[in-house]
PDB file of C-alpha atoms in Angstrom:
ATOM      1  CA  UNK A   1     -42.128 -35.552 -21.087  1.00  0.00           C
ATOM      2  CA  UNK A   2     -42.613 -33.484 -18.012  1.00  0.00           C
ATOM      3  CA  UNK A   3     -45.565 -30.935 -18.176  1.00  0.00           C
ATOM      4  CA  UNK A   4     -44.840 -27.420 -19.038  1.00  0.00           C
ATOM      5  CA  UNK A   5     -41.005 -27.888 -19.956  1.00  0.00           C
ATOM      6  CA  UNK A   6     -41.108 -29.742 -23.220  1.00  0.00           C
ATOM      7  CA  UNK A   7     -37.664 -31.499 -23.003  1.00  0.00           C
ATOM      8  CA  UNK A   8     -38.820 -34.849 -24.426  1.00  0.00           C
ATOM      9  CA  UNK A   9     -37.960 -38.530 -23.635  1.00  0.00           C
ATOM     10  CA  UNK A  10     -34.357 -38.272 -24.629  1.00  0.00           C
ATOM     11  CA  UNK A  11     -33.779 -35.283 -22.327  1.00  0.00           C
ATOM     12  CA  UNK A  12     -35.854 -36.798 -19.189  1.00  0.00           C
ATOM     13  CA  UNK A  13     -34.795 -38.668 -16.219  1.00  0.00           C
ATOM     14  CA  UNK A  14     -36.391 -40.530 -13.609  1.00  0.00           C
ATOM     15  CA  UNK A  15     -35.565 -37.966 -10.797  1.00  0.00           C
ATOM     16  CA  UNK A  16     -37.103 -35.064 -13.274  1.00  0.00           C
ATOM     17  CA  UNK A  17     -40.083 -37.240 -13.478  1.00  0.00           C
ATOM     18  CA  UNK A  18     -40.179 -37.408  -9.823  1.00  0.00           C
ATOM     19  CA  UNK A  19     -39.594 -33.943  -8.978  1.00  0.00           C
ATOM     20  CA  UNK A  20     -42.324 -32.987 -11.407  1.00  0.00           C
ATOM     21  CA  UNK A  21     -44.771 -35.335 -10.073  1.00  0.00           C
ATOM     22  CA  UNK A  22     -43.795 -34.772  -6.585  1.00  0.00           C
ATOM     23  CA  UNK A  23     -42.890 -38.399  -5.557  1.00  0.00           C
ATOM     24  CA  UNK A  24     -40.229 -39.566  -3.562  1.00  0.00           C
ATOM     25  CA  UNK A  25     -37.960 -42.437  -5.078  1.00  0.00           C
ATOM     26  CA  UNK A  26     -39.554 -45.325  -3.503  1.00  0.00           C
ATOM     27  CA  UNK A  27     -42.944 -44.422  -4.795  1.00  0.00           C
ATOM     28  CA  UNK A  28     -41.611 -44.383  -8.152  1.00  0.00           C
ATOM     29  CA  UNK A  29     -39.697 -47.486  -8.110  1.00  0.00           C
ATOM     30  CA  UNK A  30     -42.519 -49.460  -6.505  1.00  0.00           C
ATOM     31  CA  UNK A  31     -44.333 -48.828  -9.823  1.00  0.00           C
ATOM     32  CA  UNK A  32     -41.699 -48.682 -12.580  1.00  0.00           C
ATOM     33  CA  UNK A  33     -38.378 -50.047 -12.823  1.00  0.00           C
ATOM     34  CA  UNK A  34     -37.134 -47.627 -15.353  1.00  0.00           C
ATOM     35  CA  UNK A  35     -37.953 -44.528 -17.353  1.00  0.00           C
ATOM     36  CA  UNK A  36     -38.725 -47.091 -20.378  1.00  0.00           C
ATOM     37  CA  UNK A  37     -41.059 -49.006 -18.183  1.00  0.00           C
ATOM     38  CA  UNK A  38     -43.135 -45.842 -17.230  1.00  0.00           C
ATOM     39  CA  UNK A  39     -43.280 -44.851 -20.992  1.00  0.00           C
ATOM     40  CA  UNK A  40     -44.436 -48.360 -21.866  1.00  0.00           C
ATOM     41  CA  UNK A  41     -47.103 -47.714 -19.262  1.00  0.00           C
ATOM     42  CA  UNK A  42     -48.240 -44.680 -20.797  1.00  0.00           C
ATOM     43  CA  UNK A  43     -48.390 -45.719 -24.278  1.00  0.00           C
ATOM     44  CA  UNK A  44     -50.211 -48.815 -23.348  1.00  0.00           C
ATOM     45  CA  UNK A  45     -52.975 -46.470 -21.591  1.00  0.00           C
ATOM     46  CA  UNK A  46     -52.859 -44.135 -24.849  1.00  0.00           C
ATOM     47  CA  UNK A  47     -53.578 -47.164 -27.096  1.00  0.00           C
ATOM     48  CA  UNK A  48     -56.255 -48.847 -24.643  1.00  0.00           C
ATOM     49  CA  UNK A  49     -58.160 -45.646 -24.601  1.00  0.00           C
ATOM     50  CA  UNK A  50     -57.784 -45.449 -28.615  1.00  0.00           C
ATOM     51  CA  UNK A  51     -58.611 -49.031 -29.103  1.00  0.00           C
ATOM     52  CA  UNK A  52     -61.762 -48.890 -26.648  1.00  0.00           C
ATOM     53  CA  UNK A  53     -63.177 -45.586 -28.337  1.00  0.00           C
ATOM     54  CA  UNK A  54     -62.500 -47.222 -31.638  1.00  0.00           C
ATOM     55  CA  UNK A  55     -64.189 -50.339 -30.805  1.00  0.00           C
ATOM     56  CA  UNK A  56     -67.054 -48.244 -29.709  1.00  0.00           C
ATOM     57  CA  UNK A  57     -67.039 -46.251 -32.824  1.00  0.00           C
ATOM     58  CA  UNK A  58     -67.423 -49.379 -34.981  1.00  0.00           C
ATOM     59  CA  UNK A  59     -69.095 -51.708 -32.617  1.00  0.00           C
ATOM     60  CA  UNK A  60     -72.677 -51.893 -33.673  1.00  0.00           C
ATOM     61  CA  UNK A  61     -74.849 -54.488 -35.106  1.00  0.00           C
ATOM     62  CA  UNK A  62     -75.979 -52.115 -37.888  1.00  0.00           C
ATOM     63  CA  UNK A  63     -74.920 -52.978 -41.317  1.00  0.00           C
ATOM     64  CA  UNK A  64     -72.187 -50.516 -42.955  1.00  0.00           C
ATOM     65  CA  UNK A  65     -73.664 -47.111 -43.621  1.00  0.00           C
ATOM     66  CA  UNK A  66     -71.782 -45.990 -46.552  1.00  0.00           C
ATOM     67  CA  UNK A  67     -68.401 -46.580 -44.552  1.00  0.00           C
ATOM     68  CA  UNK A  68     -69.557 -44.212 -41.856  1.00  0.00           C
ATOM     69  CA  UNK A  69     -68.187 -46.664 -39.169  1.00  0.00           C
ATOM     70  CA  UNK A  70     -64.877 -46.641 -40.837  1.00  0.00           C
ATOM     71  CA  UNK A  71     -64.798 -42.738 -40.951  1.00  0.00           C
ATOM     72  CA  UNK A  72     -65.911 -42.923 -36.987  1.00  0.00           C
ATOM     73  CA  UNK A  73     -62.835 -45.025 -36.288  1.00  0.00           C
ATOM     74  CA  UNK A  74     -60.622 -42.605 -38.394  1.00  0.00           C
ATOM     75  CA  UNK A  75     -61.974 -39.598 -36.478  1.00  0.00           C
ATOM     76  CA  UNK A  76     -61.141 -41.447 -33.422  1.00  0.00           C
ATOM     77  CA  UNK A  77     -57.580 -41.927 -34.237  1.00  0.00           C
ATOM     78  CA  UNK A  78     -57.015 -38.595 -35.641  1.00  0.00           C
ATOM     79  CA  UNK A  79     -58.960 -36.880 -32.797  1.00  0.00           C
ATOM     80  CA  UNK A  80     -56.891 -38.330 -29.648  1.00  0.00           C
ATOM     81  CA  UNK A  81     -54.062 -36.487 -30.740  1.00  0.00           C
ATOM     82  CA  UNK A  82     -55.949 -33.321 -31.212  1.00  0.00           C
ATOM     83  CA  UNK A  83     -57.937 -33.457 -28.240  1.00  0.00           C
ATOM     84  CA  UNK A  84     -54.924 -33.935 -26.047  1.00  0.00           C
ATOM     85  CA  UNK A  85     -51.586 -32.898 -27.820  1.00  0.00           C
ATOM     86  CA  UNK A  86     -49.644 -34.470 -24.971  1.00  0.00           C
ATOM     87  CA  UNK A  87     -51.045 -38.120 -26.009  1.00  0.00           C
ATOM     88  CA  UNK A  88     -50.346 -37.294 -29.276  1.00  0.00           C
ATOM     89  CA  UNK A  89     -46.725 -36.261 -28.881  1.00  0.00           C
ATOM     90  CA  UNK A  90     -46.152 -39.375 -26.857  1.00  0.00           C
ATOM     91  CA  UNK A  91     -47.589 -41.723 -29.108  1.00  0.00           C
ATOM     92  CA  UNK A  92     -46.533 -40.325 -32.309  1.00  0.00           C
ATOM     93  CA  UNK A  93     -43.126 -39.032 -31.118  1.00  0.00           C
ATOM     94  CA  UNK A  94     -41.451 -39.454 -27.880  1.00  0.00           C
ATOM     95  CA  UNK A  95     -42.326 -43.361 -27.764  1.00  0.00           C
ATOM     96  CA  UNK A  96     -40.266 -43.882 -30.972  1.00  0.00           C
ATOM     97  CA  UNK A  97     -37.154 -42.943 -29.025  1.00  0.00           C
ATOM     98  CA  UNK A  98     -37.962 -45.125 -25.860  1.00  0.00           C
ATOM     99  CA  UNK A  99     -36.602 -48.709 -25.150  1.00  0.00           C
ATOM    100  CA  UNK A 100     -37.669 -52.001 -25.856  1.00  0.00           C
ATOM    101  CA  UNK A 101     -40.710 -52.205 -23.232  1.00  0.00           C
ATOM    102  CA  UNK A 102     -42.360 -49.310 -24.758  1.00  0.00           C
ATOM    103  CA  UNK A 103     -41.669 -50.679 -28.478  1.00  0.00           C
ATOM    104  CA  UNK A 104     -43.260 -53.719 -27.444  1.00  0.00           C
ATOM    105  CA  UNK A 105     -46.297 -51.866 -25.943  1.00  0.00           C
ATOM    106  CA  UNK A 106     -46.543 -49.814 -29.111  1.00  0.00           C
ATOM    107  CA  UNK A 107     -46.383 -52.915 -31.097  1.00  0.00           C
ATOM    108  CA  UNK A 108     -48.929 -54.499 -29.291  1.00  0.00           C
ATOM    109  CA  UNK A 109     -51.383 -51.416 -29.437  1.00  0.00           C
ATOM    110  CA  UNK A 110     -50.703 -51.338 -33.225  1.00  0.00           C
ATOM    111  CA  UNK A 111     -51.749 -55.108 -33.478  1.00  0.00           C
ATOM    112  CA  UNK A 112     -54.719 -54.511 -31.656  1.00  0.00           C
ATOM    113  CA  UNK A 113     -55.649 -51.310 -34.021  1.00  0.00           C
ATOM    114  CA  UNK A 114     -54.994 -53.302 -37.111  1.00  0.00           C
ATOM    115  CA  UNK A 115     -57.439 -56.059 -35.806  1.00  0.00           C
ATOM    116  CA  UNK A 116     -59.975 -53.502 -35.398  1.00  0.00           C
ATOM    117  CA  UNK A 117     -59.053 -52.631 -38.983  1.00  0.00           C
ATOM    118  CA  UNK A 118     -59.092 -55.989 -40.228  1.00  0.00           C
ATOM    119  CA  UNK A 119     -62.708 -56.438 -38.842  1.00  0.00           C
ATOM    120  CA  UNK A 120     -63.953 -53.606 -40.830  1.00  0.00           C
ATOM    121  CA  UNK A 121     -62.238 -54.834 -43.938  1.00  0.00           C
ATOM    122  CA  UNK A 122     -63.679 -58.215 -43.827  1.00  0.00           C
ATOM    123  CA  UNK A 123     -67.208 -56.962 -43.192  1.00  0.00           C
ATOM    124  CA  UNK A 124     -66.730 -54.791 -46.354  1.00  0.00           C
ATOM    125  CA  UNK A 125     -65.503 -57.799 -48.104  1.00  0.00           C
ATOM    126  CA  UNK A 126     -69.083 -59.355 -47.744  1.00  0.00           C
ATOM    127  CA  UNK A 127     -70.843 -56.333 -48.461  1.00  0.00           C
ATOM    128  CA  UNK A 128     -72.368 -56.466 -51.988  1.00  0.00           C
ATOM    129  CA  UNK A 129     -72.451 -52.575 -52.366  1.00  0.00           C
ATOM    130  CA  UNK A 130     -68.411 -52.568 -52.472  1.00  0.00           C
ATOM    131  CA  UNK A 131     -66.495 -53.478 -55.415  1.00  0.00           C
ATOM    132  CA  UNK A 132     -63.168 -55.062 -54.055  1.00  0.00           C
ATOM    133  CA  UNK A 133     -61.980 -55.915 -57.642  1.00  0.00           C
ATOM    134  CA  UNK A 134     -59.556 -53.117 -57.717  1.00  0.00           C
ATOM    135  CA  UNK A 135     -58.141 -53.954 -54.236  1.00  0.00           C
ATOM    136  CA  UNK A 136     -55.458 -56.638 -54.861  1.00  0.00           C
ATOM    137  CA  UNK A 137     -55.253 -56.884 -50.906  1.00  0.00           C
ATOM    138  CA  UNK A 138     -59.082 -57.742 -50.724  1.00  0.00           C
ATOM    139  CA  UNK A 139     -58.968 -60.852 -53.375  1.00  0.00           C
ATOM    140  CA  UNK A 140     -55.804 -62.189 -51.374  1.00  0.00           C
ATOM    141  CA  UNK A 141     -57.736 -61.712 -48.058  1.00  0.00           C
ATOM    142  CA  UNK A 142     -60.909 -63.442 -49.520  1.00  0.00           C
ATOM    143  CA  UNK A 143     -58.511 -66.291 -50.718  1.00  0.00           C
ATOM    144  CA  UNK A 144     -56.728 -66.513 -47.363  1.00  0.00           C
ATOM    145  CA  UNK A 145     -60.005 -66.736 -45.479  1.00  0.00           C
ATOM    146  CA  UNK A 146     -61.305 -70.002 -47.868  1.00  0.00           C
ATOM    147  CA  UNK A 147     -58.441 -72.033 -46.982  1.00  0.00           C
TER     148      UNK A 147
END
């Protein structure tokens, strides 16, 4: 979790984070109550960036262009960890071993991402060019909305 030395969340301490950042104890404790609190803030920032970029990628008034907007969203999801491997490692590995605050932040981020995916799926369900018959979840989604 701390810069050049790849120790990981499980082997990181608050004092190591403070030393790496050059912070005094009081400055850290003014912002974070624990290492889990710090990791939760990092995970929130990562998901916020991803959700914002995905929303920009799919947020257009144009109709679906042969699923190009869905591909744009996937490019953002895959691209973020490639652009900054540290964010990818935190999001995809280190945050899994953190505490309940981080788990809650990760769950909220995933819910927001699933909301964006759902908006694309719902739009595709109304697109006459797309045959949703082979997709059992699509018919369930259609019937769930009708009620």
